[in-house]
Tab-separated table of C-alpha atoms in Angstrom:
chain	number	residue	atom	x	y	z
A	1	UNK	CA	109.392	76.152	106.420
A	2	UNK	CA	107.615	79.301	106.424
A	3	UNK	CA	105.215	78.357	108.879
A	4	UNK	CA	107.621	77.680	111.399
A	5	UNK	CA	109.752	81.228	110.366
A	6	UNK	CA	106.262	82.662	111.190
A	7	UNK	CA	105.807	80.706	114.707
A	8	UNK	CA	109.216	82.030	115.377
A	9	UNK	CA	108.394	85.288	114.183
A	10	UNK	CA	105.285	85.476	116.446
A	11	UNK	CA	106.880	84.250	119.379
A	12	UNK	CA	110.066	86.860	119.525
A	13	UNK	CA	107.877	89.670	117.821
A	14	UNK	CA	104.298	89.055	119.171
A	15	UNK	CA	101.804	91.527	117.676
A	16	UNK	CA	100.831	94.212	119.179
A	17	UNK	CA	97.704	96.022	119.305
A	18	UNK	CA	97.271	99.614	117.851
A	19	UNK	CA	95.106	100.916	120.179
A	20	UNK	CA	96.623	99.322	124.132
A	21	UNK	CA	99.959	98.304	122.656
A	22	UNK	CA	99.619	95.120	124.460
A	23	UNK	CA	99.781	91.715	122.749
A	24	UNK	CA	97.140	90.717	121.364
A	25	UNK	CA	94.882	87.984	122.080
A	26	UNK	CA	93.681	85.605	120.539
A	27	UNK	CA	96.964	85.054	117.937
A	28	UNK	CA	96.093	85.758	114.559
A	29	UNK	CA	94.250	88.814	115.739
A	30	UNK	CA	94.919	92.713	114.750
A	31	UNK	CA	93.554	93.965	117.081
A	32	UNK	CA	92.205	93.916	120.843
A	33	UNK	CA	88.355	92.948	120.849
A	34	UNK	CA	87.941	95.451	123.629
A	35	UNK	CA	90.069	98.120	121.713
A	36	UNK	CA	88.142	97.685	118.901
A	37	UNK	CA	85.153	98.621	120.875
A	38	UNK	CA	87.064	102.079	121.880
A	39	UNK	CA	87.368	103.559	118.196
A	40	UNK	CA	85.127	106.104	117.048
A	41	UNK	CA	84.475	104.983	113.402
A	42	UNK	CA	82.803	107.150	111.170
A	43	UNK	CA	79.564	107.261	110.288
A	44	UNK	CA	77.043	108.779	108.152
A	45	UNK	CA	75.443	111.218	107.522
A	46	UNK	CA	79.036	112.777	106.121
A	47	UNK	CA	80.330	115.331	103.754
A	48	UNK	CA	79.983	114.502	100.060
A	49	UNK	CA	83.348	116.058	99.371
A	50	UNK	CA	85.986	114.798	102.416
A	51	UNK	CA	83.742	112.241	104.217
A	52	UNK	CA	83.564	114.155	107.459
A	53	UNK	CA	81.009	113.958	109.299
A	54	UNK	CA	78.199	116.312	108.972
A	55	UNK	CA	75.158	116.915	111.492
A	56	UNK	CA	72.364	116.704	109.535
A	57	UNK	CA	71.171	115.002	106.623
A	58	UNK	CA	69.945	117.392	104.872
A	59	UNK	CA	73.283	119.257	104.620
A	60	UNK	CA	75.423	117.937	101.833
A	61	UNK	CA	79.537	119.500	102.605
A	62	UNK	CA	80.420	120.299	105.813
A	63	UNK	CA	81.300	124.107	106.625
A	64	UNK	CA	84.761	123.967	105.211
A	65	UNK	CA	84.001	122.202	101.602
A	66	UNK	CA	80.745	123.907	101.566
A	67	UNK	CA	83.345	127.461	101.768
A	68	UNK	CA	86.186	126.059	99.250
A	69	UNK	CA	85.962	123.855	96.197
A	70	UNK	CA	88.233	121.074	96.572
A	71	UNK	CA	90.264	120.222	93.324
A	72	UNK	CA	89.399	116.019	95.427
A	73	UNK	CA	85.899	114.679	95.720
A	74	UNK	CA	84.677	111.323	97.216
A	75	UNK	CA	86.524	111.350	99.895
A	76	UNK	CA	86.395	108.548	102.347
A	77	UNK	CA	87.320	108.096	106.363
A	78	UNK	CA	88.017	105.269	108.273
A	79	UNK	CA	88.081	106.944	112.174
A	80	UNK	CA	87.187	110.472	113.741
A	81	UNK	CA	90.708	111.424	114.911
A	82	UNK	CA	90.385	112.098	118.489
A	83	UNK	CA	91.990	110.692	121.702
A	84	UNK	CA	92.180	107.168	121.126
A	85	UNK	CA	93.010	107.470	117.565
A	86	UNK	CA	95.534	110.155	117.659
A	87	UNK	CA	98.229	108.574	119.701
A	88	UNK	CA	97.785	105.312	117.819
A	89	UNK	CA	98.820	107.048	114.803
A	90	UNK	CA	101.286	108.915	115.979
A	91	UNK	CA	103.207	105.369	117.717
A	92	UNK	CA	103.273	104.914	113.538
A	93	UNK	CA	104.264	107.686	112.914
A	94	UNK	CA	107.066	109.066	115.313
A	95	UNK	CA	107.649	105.504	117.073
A	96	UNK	CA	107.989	103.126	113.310
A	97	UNK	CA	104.579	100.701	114.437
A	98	UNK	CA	104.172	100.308	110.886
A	99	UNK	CA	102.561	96.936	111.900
A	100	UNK	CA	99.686	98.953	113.181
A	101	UNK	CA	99.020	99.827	109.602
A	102	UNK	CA	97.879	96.025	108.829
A	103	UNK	CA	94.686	96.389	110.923
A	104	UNK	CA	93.853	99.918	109.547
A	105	UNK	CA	94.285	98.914	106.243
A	106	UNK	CA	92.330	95.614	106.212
A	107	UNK	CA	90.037	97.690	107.975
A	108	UNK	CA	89.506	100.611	105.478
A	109	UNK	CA	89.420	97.413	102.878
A	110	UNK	CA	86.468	95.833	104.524
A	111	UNK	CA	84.497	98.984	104.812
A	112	UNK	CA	85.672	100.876	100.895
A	113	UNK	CA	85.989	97.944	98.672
A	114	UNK	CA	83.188	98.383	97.314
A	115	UNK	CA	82.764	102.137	96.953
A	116	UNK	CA	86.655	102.118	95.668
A	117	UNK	CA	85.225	99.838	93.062
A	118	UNK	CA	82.813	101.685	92.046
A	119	UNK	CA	85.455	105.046	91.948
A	120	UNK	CA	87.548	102.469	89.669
A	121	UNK	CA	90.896	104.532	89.917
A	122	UNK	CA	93.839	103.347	88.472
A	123	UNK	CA	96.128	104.234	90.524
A	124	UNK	CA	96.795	104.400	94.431
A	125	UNK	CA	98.879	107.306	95.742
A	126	UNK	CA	100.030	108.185	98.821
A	127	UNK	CA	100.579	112.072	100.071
A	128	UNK	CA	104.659	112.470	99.909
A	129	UNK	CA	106.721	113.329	102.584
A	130	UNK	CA	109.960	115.461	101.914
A	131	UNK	CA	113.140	113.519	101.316
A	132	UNK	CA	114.849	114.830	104.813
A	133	UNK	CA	111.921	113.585	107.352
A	134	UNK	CA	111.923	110.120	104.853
A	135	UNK	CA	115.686	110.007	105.708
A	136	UNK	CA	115.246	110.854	109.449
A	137	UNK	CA	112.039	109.011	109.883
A	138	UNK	CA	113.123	105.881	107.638
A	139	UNK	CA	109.159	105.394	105.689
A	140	UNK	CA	106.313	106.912	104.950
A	141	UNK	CA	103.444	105.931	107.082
A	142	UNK	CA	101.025	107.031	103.888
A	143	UNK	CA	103.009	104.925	101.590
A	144	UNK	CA	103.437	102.193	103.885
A	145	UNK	CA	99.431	102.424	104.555
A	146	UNK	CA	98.996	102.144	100.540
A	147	UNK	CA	101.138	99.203	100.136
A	148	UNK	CA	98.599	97.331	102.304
A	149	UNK	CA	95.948	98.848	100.570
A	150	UNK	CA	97.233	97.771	97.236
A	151	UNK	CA	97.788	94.220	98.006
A	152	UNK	CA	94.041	94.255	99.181
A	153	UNK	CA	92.154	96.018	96.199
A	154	UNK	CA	94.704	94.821	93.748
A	155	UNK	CA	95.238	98.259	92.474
A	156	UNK	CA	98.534	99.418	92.053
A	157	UNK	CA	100.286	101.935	94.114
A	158	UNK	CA	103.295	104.054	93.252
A	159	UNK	CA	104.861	106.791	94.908
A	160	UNK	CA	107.218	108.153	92.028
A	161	UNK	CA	105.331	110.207	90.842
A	162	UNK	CA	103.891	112.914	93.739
A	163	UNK	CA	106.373	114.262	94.746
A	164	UNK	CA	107.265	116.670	98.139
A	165	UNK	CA	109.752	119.092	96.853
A	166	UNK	CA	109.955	121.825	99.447
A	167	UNK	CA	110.038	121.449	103.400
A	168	UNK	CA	107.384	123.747	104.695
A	169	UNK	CA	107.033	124.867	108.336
A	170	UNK	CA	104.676	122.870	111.116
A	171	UNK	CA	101.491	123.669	109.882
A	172	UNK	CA	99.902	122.913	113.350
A	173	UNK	CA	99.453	126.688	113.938
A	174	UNK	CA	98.197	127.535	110.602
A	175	UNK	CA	94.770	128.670	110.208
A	176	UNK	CA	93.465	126.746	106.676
A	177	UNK	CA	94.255	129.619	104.271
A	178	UNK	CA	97.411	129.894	105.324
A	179	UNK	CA	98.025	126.468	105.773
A	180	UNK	CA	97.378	125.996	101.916
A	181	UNK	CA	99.200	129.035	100.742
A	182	UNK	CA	102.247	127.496	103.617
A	183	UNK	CA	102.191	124.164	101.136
A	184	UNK	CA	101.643	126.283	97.400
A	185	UNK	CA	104.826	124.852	95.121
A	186	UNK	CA	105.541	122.411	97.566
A	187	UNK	CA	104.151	119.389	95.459
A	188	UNK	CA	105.197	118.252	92.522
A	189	UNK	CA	103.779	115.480	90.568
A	190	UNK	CA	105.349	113.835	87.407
A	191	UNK	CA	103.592	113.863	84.238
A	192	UNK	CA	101.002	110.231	84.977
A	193	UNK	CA	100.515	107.277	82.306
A	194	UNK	CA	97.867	107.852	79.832
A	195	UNK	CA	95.406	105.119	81.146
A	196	UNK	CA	95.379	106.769	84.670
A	197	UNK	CA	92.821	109.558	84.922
A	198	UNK	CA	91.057	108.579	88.325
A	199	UNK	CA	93.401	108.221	91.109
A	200	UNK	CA	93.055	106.986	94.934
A	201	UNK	CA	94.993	110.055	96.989
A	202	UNK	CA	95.576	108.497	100.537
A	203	UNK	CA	97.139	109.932	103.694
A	204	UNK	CA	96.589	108.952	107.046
A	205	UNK	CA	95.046	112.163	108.695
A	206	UNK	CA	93.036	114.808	107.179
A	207	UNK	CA	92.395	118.077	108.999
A	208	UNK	CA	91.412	120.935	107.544
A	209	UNK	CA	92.491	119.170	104.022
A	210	UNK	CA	94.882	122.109	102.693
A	211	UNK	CA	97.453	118.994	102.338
A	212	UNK	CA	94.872	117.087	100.509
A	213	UNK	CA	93.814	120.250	98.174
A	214	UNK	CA	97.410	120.686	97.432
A	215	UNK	CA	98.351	116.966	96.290
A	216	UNK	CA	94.819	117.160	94.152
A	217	UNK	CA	95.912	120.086	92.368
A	218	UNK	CA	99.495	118.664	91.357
A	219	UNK	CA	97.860	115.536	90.028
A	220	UNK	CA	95.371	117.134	87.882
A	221	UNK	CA	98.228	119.036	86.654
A	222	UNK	CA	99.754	116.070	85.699
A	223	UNK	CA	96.943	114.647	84.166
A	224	UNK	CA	94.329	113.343	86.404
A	225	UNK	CA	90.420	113.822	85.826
A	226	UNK	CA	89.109	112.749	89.091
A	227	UNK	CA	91.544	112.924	92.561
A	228	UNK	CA	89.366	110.460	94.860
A	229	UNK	CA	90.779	110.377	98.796
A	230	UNK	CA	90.948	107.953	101.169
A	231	UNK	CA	92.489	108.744	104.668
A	232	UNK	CA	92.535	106.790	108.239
A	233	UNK	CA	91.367	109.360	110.819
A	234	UNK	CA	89.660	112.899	109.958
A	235	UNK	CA	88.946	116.131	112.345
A	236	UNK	CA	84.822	115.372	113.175
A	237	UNK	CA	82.472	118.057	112.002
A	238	UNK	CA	80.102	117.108	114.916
């Protein structure tokens, strides 16, 4: 029975792909092979802090974690954000292709299993949005990007406890000091379960990572050691 919900499924709601927004082909697929071809993943060498890449190898942060200690380490990208990632994410985002999550997840599984594994965090969590975009957007792409994750890595994910308390202004035209002062007392994170000291912090784009800093600091308020980050796209330091 649910293989023929699924047929039926498919056929009214054929999937579409994240980058073209055509159907793809074959079925089964996530993603267009050409498409695939398209993205700009990224690649080493990168920062040991954020995962951005760097342009040598002999530098270890780029310029901005090299010029502020992040309260997160390890962290770990998936895509440079740039013109054919952007407006994939943002159809997610502002247009509810949550679907599109299912081949950036599997993807970020296939490449950070194994360094995840290493991390061993107990916990996946995603960065919070505040309670009036959640009601006028209807998800959280971050969350919904974690679920994925979770069923993948078979770590648990839980957004109860980070928590978005304030609204702050677009932070677009922010510079990064005042984009992190902008977001100061705007998390809030609940007080975490004993076992959970590492934690997997994911969001889908980082930038100049004042969001990132903020959500670390909450969490090791409440109790974290180690604040590891995972995020789909980041700003490329080449």
């Amino acid at each position: 029975m649910s293989n023929v919900v699924n047929i039926i499924l498919d056929l009214l709601f054929p999937r579409r792909c994240p980058v073209c927004g055509q159907i793809v082909m074959p079925k089964g697929a996530l993603i267009c092979g050409a498409c695939m071809k398209k993205l700009s993943w990224v690649r080493g060498p990168v920062c040991k802090c954020c995962g951005k890449e760097i342009i040598s190898e002999t530098m270890e942060y780029c310029p901005d974690c090299a010029a502020r200690p992040r309260a997160f380490s390890h962290g770990m990208a998936l895509l440079n954000y740039n013109e054919i990632s952007a407006p994939s994410l943002a159809m997610i985002k502002y247009h509810n292709r949550r679907e599109y999550l299912d081949f950036y997840a599997e993807a970020a599984y296939r490449r950070y299993a194994g360094n995840i594994a290493r991390l061993s965090p107990g916990l996946i969590i995603p960065v919070p949005v505040h309670k009036s975009r959640l009601k006028k957007r209807g998800f959280n792409q971050a969350e919904e990007f974690g679920k994925r994750l979770s069923e993948h890595l078979k770590i648990p994910m839980s957004s109860e406890f980070l928590i978005r308390s304030k609204k702050t202004v677009p932070q677009k035209d922010l510079g990064p000091a005042l984009r992190l002062k902008n977001l100061e007392q705007a998390f809030f994170c609940k007080k975490l379960p004993p076992g959970v000291k590492k934690v997997l912090l994911i969001d889908d784009i980082y930038t100049t990572g004042s969001t990132a800093e903020a959500c670390a600091r909450a969490l090791k308020k409440a109790g974290a050691e180690q604040v590891y980050l995972l995020v789909i796209a980041i700003g490329s330091g080449r």
